[in-house]
PDB file of C-alpha atoms and ligand atoms in Angstrom:
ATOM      1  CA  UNK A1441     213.366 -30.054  22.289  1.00 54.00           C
ATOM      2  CA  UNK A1442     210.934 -31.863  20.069  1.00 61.00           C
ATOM      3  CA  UNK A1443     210.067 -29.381  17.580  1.00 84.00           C
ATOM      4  CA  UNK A1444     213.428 -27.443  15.731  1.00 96.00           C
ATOM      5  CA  UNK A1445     213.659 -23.497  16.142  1.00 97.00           C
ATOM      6  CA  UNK A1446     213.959 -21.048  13.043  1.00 98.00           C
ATOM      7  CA  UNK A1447     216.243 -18.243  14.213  1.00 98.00           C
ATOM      8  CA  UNK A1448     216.966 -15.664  11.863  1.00 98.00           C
ATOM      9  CA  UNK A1449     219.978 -12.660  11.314  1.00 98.00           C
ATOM     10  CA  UNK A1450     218.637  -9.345   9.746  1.00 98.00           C
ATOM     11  CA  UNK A1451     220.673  -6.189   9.551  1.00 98.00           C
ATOM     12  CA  UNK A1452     222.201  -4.189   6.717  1.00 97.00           C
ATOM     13  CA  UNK A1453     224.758  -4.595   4.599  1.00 94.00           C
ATOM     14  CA  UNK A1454     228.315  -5.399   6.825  1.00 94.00           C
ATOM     15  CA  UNK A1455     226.632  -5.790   9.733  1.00 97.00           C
ATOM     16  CA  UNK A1456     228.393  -8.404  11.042  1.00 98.00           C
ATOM     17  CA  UNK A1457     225.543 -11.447  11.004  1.00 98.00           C
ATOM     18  CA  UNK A1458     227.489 -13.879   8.865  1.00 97.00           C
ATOM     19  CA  UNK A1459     230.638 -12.874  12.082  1.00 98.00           C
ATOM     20  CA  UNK A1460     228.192 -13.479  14.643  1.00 98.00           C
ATOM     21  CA  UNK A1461     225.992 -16.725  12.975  1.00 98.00           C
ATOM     22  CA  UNK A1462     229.660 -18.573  13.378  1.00 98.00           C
ATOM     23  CA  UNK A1463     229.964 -18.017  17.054  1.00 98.00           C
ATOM     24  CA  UNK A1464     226.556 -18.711  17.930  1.00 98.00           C
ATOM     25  CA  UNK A1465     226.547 -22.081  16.285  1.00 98.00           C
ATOM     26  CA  UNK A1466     229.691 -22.903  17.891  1.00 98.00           C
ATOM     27  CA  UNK A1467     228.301 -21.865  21.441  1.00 98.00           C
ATOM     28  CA  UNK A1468     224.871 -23.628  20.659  1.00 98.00           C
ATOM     29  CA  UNK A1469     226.840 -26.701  19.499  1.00 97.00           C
ATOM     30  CA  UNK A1470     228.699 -26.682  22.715  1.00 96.00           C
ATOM     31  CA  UNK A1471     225.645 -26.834  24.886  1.00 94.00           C
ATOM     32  CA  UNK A1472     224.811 -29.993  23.132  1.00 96.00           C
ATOM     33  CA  UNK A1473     221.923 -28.668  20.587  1.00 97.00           C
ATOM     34  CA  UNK A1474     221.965 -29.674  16.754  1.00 98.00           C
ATOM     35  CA  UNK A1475     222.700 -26.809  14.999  1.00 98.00           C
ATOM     36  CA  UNK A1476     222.481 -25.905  10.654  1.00 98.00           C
ATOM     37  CA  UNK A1477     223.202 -22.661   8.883  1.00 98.00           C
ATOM     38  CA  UNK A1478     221.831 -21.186   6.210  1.00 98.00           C
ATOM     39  CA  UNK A1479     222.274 -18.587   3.952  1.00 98.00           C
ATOM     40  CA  UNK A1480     219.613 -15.995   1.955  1.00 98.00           C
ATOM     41  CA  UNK A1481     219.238 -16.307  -0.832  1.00 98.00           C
ATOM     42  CA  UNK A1482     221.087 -19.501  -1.068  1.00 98.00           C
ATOM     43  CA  UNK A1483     221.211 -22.896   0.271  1.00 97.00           C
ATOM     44  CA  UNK A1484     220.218 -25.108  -2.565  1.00 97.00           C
ATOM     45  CA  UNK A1485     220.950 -25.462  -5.920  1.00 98.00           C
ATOM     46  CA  UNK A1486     218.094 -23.381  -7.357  1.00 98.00           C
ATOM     47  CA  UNK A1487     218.751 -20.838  -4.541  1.00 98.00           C
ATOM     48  CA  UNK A1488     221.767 -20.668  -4.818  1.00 98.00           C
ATOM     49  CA  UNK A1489     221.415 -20.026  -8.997  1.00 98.00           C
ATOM     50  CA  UNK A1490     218.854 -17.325  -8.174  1.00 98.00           C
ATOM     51  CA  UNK A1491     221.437 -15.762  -5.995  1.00 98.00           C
ATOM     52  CA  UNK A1492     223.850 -15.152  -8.713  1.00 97.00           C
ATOM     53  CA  UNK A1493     221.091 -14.039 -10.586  1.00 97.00           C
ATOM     54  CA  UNK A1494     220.346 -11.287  -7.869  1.00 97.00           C
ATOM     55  CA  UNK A1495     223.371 -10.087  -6.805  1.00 95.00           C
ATOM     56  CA  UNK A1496     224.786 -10.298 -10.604  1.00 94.00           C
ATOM     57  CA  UNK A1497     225.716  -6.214 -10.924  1.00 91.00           C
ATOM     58  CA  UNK A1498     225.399  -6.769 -14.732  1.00 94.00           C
ATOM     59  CA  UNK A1499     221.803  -7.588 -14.174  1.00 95.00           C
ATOM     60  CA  UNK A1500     219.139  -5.330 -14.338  1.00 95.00           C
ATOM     61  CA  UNK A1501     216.200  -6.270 -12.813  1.00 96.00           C
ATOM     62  CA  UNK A1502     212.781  -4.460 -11.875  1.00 96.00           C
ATOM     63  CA  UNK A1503     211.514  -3.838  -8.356  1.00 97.00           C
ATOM     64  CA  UNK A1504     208.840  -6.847  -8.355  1.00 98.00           C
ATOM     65  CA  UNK A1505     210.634  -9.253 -10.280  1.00 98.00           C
ATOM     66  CA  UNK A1506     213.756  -8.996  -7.436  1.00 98.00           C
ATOM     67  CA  UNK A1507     210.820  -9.133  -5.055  1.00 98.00           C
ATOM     68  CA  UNK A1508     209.553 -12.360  -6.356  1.00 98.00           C
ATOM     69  CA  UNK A1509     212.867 -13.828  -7.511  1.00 98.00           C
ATOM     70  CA  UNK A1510     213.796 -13.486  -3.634  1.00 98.00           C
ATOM     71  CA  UNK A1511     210.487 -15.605  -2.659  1.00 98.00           C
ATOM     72  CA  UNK A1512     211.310 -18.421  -5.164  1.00 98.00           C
ATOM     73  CA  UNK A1513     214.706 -18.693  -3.770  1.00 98.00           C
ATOM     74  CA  UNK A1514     213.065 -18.928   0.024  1.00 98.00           C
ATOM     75  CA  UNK A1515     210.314 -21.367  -1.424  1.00 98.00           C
ATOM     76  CA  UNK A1516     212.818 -23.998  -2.594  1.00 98.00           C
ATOM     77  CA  UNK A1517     214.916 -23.659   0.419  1.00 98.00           C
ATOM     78  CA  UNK A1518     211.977 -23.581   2.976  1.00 98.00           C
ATOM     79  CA  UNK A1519     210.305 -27.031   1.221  1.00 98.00           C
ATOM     80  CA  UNK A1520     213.684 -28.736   0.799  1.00 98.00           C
ATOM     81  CA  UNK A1521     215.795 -27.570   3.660  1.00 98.00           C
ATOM     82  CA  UNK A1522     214.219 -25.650   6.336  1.00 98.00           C
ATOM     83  CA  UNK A1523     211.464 -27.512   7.372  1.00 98.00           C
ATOM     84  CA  UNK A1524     213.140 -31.144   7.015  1.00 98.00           C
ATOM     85  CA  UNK A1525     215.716 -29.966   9.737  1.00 98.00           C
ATOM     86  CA  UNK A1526     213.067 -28.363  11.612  1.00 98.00           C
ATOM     87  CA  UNK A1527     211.283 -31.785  11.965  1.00 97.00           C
ATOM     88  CA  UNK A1528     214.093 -32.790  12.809  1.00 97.00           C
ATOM     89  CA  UNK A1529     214.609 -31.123  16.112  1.00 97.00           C
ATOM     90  CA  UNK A1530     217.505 -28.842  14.631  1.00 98.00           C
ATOM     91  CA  UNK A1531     218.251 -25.313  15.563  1.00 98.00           C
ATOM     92  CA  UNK A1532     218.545 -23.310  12.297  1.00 98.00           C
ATOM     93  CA  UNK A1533     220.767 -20.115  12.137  1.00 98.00           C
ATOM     94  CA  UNK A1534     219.348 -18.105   9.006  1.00 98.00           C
ATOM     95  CA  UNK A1535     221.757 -15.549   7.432  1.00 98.00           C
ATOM     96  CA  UNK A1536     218.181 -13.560   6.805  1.00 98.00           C
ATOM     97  CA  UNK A1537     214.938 -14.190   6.303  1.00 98.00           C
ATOM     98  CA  UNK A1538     211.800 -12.942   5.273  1.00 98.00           C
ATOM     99  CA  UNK A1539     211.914  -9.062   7.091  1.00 98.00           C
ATOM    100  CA  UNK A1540     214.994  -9.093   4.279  1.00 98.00           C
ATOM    101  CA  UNK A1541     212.473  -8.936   1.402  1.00 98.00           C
ATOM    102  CA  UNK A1542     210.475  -6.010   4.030  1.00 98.00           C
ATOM    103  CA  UNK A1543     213.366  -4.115   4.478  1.00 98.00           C
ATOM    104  CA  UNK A1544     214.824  -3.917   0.854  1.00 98.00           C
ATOM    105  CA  UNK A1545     211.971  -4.724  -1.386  1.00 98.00           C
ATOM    106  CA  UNK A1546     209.132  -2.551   0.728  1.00 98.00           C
ATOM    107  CA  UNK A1547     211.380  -0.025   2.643  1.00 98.00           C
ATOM    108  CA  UNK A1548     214.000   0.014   0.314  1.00 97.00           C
ATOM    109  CA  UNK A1549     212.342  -0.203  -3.462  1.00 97.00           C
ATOM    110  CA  UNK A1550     209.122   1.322  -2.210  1.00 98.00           C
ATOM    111  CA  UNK A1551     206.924  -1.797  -2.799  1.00 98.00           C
ATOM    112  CA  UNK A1552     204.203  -2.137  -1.371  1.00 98.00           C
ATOM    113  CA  UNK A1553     205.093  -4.007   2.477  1.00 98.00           C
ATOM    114  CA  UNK A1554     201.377  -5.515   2.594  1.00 98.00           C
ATOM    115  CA  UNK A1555     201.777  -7.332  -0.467  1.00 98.00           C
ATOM    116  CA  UNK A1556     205.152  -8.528   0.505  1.00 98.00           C
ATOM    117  CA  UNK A1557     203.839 -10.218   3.507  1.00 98.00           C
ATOM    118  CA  UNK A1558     201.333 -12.211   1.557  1.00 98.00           C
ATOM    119  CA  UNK A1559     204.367 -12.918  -1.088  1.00 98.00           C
ATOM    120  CA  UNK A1560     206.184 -13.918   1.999  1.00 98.00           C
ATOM    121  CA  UNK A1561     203.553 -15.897   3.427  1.00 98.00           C
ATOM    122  CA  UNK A1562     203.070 -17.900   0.240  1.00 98.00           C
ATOM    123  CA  UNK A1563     207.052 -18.567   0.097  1.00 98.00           C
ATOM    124  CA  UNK A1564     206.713 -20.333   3.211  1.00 98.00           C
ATOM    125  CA  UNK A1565     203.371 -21.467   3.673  1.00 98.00           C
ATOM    126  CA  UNK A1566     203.449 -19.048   6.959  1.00 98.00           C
ATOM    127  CA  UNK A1567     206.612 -20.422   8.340  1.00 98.00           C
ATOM    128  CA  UNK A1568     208.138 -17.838  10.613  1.00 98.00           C
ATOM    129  CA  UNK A1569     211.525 -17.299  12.765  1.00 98.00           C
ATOM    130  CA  UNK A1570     210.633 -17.920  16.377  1.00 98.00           C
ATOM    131  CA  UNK A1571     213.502 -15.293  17.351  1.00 98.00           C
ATOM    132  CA  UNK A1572     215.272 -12.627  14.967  1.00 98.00           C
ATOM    133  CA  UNK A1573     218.553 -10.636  15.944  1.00 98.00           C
ATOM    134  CA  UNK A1574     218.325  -7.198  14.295  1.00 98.00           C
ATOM    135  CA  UNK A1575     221.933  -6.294  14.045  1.00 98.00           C
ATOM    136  CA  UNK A1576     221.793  -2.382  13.785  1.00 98.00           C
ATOM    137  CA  UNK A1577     224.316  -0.120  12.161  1.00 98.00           C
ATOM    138  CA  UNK A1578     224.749   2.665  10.103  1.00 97.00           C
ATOM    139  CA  UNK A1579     225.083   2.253   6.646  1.00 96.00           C
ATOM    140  CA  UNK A1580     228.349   4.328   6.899  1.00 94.00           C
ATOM    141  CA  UNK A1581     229.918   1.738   9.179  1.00 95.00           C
ATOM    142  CA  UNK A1582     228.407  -1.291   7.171  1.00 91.00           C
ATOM    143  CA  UNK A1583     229.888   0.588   3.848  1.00 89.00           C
ATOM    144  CA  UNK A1584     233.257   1.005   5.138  1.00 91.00           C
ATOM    145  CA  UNK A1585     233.454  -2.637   6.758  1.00 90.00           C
ATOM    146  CA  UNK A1586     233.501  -3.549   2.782  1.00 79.00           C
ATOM    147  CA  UNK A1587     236.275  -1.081   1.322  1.00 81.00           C
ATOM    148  CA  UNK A1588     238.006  -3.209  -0.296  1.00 75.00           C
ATOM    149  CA  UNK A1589     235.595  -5.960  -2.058  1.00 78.00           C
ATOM    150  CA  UNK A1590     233.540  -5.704  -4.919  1.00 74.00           C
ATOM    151  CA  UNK A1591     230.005  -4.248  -4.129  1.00 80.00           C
ATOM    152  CA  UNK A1592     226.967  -6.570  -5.559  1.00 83.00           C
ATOM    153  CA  UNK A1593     224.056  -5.372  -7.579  1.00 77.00           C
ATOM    154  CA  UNK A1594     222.303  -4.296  -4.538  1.00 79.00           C
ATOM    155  CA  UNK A1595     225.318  -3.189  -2.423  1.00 79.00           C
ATOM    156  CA  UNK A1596     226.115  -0.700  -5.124  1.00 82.00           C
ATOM    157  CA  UNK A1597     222.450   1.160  -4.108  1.00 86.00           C
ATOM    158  CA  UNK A1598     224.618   3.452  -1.979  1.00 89.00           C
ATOM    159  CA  UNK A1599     223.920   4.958   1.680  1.00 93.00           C
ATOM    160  CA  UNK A1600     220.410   6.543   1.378  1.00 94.00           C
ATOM    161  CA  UNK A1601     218.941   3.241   0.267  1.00 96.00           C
ATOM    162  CA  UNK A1602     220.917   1.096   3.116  1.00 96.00           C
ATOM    163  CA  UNK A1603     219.242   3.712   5.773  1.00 97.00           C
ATOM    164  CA  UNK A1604     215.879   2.975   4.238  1.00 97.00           C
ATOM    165  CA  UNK A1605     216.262  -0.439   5.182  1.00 98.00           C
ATOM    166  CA  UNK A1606     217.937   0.095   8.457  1.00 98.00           C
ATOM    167  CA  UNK A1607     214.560   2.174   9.386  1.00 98.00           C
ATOM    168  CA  UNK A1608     212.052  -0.379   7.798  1.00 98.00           C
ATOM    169  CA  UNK A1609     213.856  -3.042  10.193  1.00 98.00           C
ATOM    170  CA  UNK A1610     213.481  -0.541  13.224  1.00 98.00           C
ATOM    171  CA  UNK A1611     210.179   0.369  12.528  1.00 98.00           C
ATOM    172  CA  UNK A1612     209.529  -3.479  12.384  1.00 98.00           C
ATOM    173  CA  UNK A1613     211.044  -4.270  15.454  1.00 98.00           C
ATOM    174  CA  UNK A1614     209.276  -1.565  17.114  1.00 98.00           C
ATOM    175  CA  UNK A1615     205.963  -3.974  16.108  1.00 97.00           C
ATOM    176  CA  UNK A1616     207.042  -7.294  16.486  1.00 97.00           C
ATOM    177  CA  UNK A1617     208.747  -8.745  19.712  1.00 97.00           C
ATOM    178  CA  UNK A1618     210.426 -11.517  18.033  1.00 98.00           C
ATOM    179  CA  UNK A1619     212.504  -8.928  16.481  1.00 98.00           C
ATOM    180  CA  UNK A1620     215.549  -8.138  19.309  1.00 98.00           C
ATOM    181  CA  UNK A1621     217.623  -4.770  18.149  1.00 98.00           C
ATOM    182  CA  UNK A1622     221.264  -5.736  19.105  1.00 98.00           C
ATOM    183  CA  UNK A1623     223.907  -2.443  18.545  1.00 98.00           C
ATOM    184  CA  UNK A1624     226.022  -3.946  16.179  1.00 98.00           C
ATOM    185  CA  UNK A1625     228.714  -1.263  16.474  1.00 97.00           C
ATOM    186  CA  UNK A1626     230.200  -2.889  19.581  1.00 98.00           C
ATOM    187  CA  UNK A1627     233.233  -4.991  19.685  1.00 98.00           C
ATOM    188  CA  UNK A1628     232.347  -8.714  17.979  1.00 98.00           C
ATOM    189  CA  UNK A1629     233.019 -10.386  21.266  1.00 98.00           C
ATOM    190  CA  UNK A1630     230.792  -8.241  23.144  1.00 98.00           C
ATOM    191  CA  UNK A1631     228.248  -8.524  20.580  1.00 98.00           C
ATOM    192  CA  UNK A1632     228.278 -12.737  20.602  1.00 98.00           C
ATOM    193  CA  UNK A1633     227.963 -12.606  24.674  1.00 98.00           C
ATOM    194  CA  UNK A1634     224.838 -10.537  23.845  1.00 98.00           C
ATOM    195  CA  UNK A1635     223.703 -12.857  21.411  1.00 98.00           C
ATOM    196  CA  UNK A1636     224.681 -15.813  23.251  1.00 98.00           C
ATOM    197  CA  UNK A1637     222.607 -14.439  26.551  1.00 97.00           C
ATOM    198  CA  UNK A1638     219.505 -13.471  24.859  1.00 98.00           C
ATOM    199  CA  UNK A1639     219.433 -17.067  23.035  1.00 98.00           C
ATOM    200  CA  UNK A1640     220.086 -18.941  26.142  1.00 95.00           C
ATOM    201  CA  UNK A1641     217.213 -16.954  27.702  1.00 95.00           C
ATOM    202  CA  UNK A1642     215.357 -17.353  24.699  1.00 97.00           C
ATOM    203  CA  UNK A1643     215.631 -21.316  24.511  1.00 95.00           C
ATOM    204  CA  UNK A1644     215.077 -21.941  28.619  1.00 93.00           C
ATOM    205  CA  UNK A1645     211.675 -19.859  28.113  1.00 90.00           C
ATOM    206  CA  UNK A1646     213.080 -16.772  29.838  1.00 88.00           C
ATOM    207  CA  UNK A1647     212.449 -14.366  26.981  1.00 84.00           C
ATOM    208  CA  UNK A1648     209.185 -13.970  26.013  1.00 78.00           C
ATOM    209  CA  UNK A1649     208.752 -13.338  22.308  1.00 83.00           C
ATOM    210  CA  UNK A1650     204.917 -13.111  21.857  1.00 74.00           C
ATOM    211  CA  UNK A1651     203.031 -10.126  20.536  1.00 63.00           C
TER     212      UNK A1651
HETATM  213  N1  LIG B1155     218.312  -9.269   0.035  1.00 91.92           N
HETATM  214  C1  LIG B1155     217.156  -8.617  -0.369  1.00 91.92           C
HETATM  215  O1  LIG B1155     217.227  -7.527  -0.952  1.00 91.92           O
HETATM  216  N2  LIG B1155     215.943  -9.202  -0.120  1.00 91.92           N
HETATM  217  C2  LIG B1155     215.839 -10.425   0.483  1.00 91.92           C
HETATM  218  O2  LIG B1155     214.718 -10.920   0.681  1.00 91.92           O
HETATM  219  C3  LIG B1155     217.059 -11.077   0.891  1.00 91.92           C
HETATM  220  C4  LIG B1155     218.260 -10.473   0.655  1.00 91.92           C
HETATM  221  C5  LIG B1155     216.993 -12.411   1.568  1.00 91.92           C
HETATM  222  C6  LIG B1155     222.454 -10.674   0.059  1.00 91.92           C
HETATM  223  O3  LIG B1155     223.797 -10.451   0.001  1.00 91.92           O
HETATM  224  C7  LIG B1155     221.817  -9.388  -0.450  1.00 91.92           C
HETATM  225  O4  LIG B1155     220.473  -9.657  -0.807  1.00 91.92           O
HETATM  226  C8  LIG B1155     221.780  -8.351   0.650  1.00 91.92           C
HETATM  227  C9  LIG B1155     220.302  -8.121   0.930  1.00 91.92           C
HETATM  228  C10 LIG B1155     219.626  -8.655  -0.266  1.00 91.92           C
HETATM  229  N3  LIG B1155     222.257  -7.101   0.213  1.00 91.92           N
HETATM  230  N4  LIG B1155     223.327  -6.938  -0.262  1.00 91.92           N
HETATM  231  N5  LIG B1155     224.278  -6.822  -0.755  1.00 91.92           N
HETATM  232  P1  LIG B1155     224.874 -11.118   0.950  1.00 91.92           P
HETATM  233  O5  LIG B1155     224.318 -12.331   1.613  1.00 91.92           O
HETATM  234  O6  LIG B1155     226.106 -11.299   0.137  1.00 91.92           O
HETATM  235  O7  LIG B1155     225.203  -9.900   1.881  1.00 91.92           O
HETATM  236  P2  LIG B1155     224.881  -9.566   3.350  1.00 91.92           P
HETATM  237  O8  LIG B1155     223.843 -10.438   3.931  1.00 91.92           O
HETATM  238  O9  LIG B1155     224.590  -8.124   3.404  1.00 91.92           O
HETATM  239  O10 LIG B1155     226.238  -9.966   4.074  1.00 91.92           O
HETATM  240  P3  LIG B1155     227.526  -9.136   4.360  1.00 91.92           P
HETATM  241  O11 LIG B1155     227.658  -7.877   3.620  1.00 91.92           O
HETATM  242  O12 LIG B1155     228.630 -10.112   4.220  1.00 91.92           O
HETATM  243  O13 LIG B1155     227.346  -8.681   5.829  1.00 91.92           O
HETATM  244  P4  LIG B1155     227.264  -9.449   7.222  1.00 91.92           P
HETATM  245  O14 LIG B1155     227.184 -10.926   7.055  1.00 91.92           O
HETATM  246  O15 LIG B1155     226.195  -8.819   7.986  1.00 91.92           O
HETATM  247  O16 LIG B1155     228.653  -9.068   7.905  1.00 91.92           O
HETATM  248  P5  LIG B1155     229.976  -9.944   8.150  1.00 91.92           P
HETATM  249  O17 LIG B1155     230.383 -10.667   6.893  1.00 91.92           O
HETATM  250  O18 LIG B1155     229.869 -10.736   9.379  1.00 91.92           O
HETATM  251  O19 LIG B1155     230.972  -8.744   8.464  1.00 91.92           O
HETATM  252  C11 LIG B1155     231.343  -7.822   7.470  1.00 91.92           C
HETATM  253  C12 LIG B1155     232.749  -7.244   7.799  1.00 91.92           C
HETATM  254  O20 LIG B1155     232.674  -6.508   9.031  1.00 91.92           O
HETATM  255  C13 LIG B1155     233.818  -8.333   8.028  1.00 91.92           C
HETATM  256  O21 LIG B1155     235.051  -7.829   7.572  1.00 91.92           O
HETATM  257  C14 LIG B1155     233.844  -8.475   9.553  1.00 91.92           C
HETATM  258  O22 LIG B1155     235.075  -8.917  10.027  1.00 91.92           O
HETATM  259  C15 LIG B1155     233.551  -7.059   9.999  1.00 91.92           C
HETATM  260  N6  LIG B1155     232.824  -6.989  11.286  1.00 91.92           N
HETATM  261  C16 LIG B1155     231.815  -7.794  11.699  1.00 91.92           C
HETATM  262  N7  LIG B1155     231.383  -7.412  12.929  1.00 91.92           N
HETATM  263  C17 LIG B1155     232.121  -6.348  13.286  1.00 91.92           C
HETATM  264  C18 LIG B1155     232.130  -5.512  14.444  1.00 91.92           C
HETATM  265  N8  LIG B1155     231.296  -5.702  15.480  1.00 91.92           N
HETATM  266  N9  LIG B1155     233.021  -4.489  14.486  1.00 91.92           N
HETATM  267  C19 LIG B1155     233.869  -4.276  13.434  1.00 91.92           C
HETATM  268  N10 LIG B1155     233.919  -5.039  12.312  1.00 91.92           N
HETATM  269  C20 LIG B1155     233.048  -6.068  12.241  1.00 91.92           C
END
């Protein structure tokens, strides 16, 4: 493989991606590719600062500004980190990706989804994942996987908001065949052999992806 391969994990809150991400790496890594993770927002220094920023439940911040302080974060990290290891040959695992800023910022906040794909497109300069795993739940499941730890600014939305994203992400997987709806209610293990199968498929060119 010449050319690296952008794989991203979408789903809401709890679940199970960040589970799921681990595995795959490890099975991917096993079958001798080069593997990185990454994390949205997050995985540099200014990413990583807008993160707090974001998910800071002290902070209140307005629809667009979340919208476009999630685009700076992916701009850095996209310039500096995804495309280097790209070029590179290297299979990257992303913890989300752009249908995150869909889901929550257009499904979820109500902005409007066309301009989010152009604010989108400019964060990346049109970079998108060759394959997405849409781990589907519902927000009831995802809320009690995380009794127990603090809920972030946009965790604390509540249920109605987490099954406006979980639609906008069906709705967009009903469109676009890169998008592959995995029932994320199963058992983990079951889940990864899933994953692990349609990834396989995916990399020998058994899965076609196109639209
Ligand atoms: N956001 C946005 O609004 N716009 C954007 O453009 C982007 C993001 C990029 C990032 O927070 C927040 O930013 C996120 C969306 C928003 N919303 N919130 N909050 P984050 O990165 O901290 O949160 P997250 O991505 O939602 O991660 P998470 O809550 O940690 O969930 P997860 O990674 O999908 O799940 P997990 O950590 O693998 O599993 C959660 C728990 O469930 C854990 O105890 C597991 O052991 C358990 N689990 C996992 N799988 C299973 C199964 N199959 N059965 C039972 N239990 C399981």
């Amino acid at each position: 493989m010449s050319k690296g391969l952008l794989i991203s994990f979408e789903g809401i809150d709890g679940a199970g991606k960040t589970t799921q991400i681990k595995t795959l790496a490890c099975a991917l890594e096993d079958q001798g590719y080069k593997v990185s993770t990454l994390r949205e927002p997050g995985g540099t220094d200014i990413s990583e600062s807008i993160r707090d920023l974001l998910l800071d439940a002290r902070n209140q911040i307005n629809p667009m500004a979340e919208a476009m302080l999630y685009a700076a974060a992916r701009a850095q990290l996209v310039q500096d980190v995804v495309r280097p290891l790209l070029a590179q040959g290297t299979i990257v695992l992303a913890d989300r990706f752009i249908d995150s800023t869909i889901a929550y910022q257009g499904y979820g906040r109500g902005l409007s989804i066309e301009g989010l794909h152009q604010l989108n497109h400019l964060a990346t300069g049109g970079l998108q994942p060759d394959l997405t795993i849409l781990l589907d739940i519902l927000p009831e499941s995802g809320s009690r996987r995380r009794q127990g730890s603090l809920f972030d600014r946009i965790e604390q939305e509540g249920l109605a908001f987490q099954e406006r994203v979980r639609q906008g992400y069906l709705e967009m997987a009903r469109v676009m065949p890169r998008i592959r709806v995995i029932d994320g209610s199963l058992p983990v293990e079951k889940i990864s052999d899933i994953i692990i199968d349609v990834v396989t498929r995916f990399l020998k060119g058994d899965l076609r992806v196109e639209s």
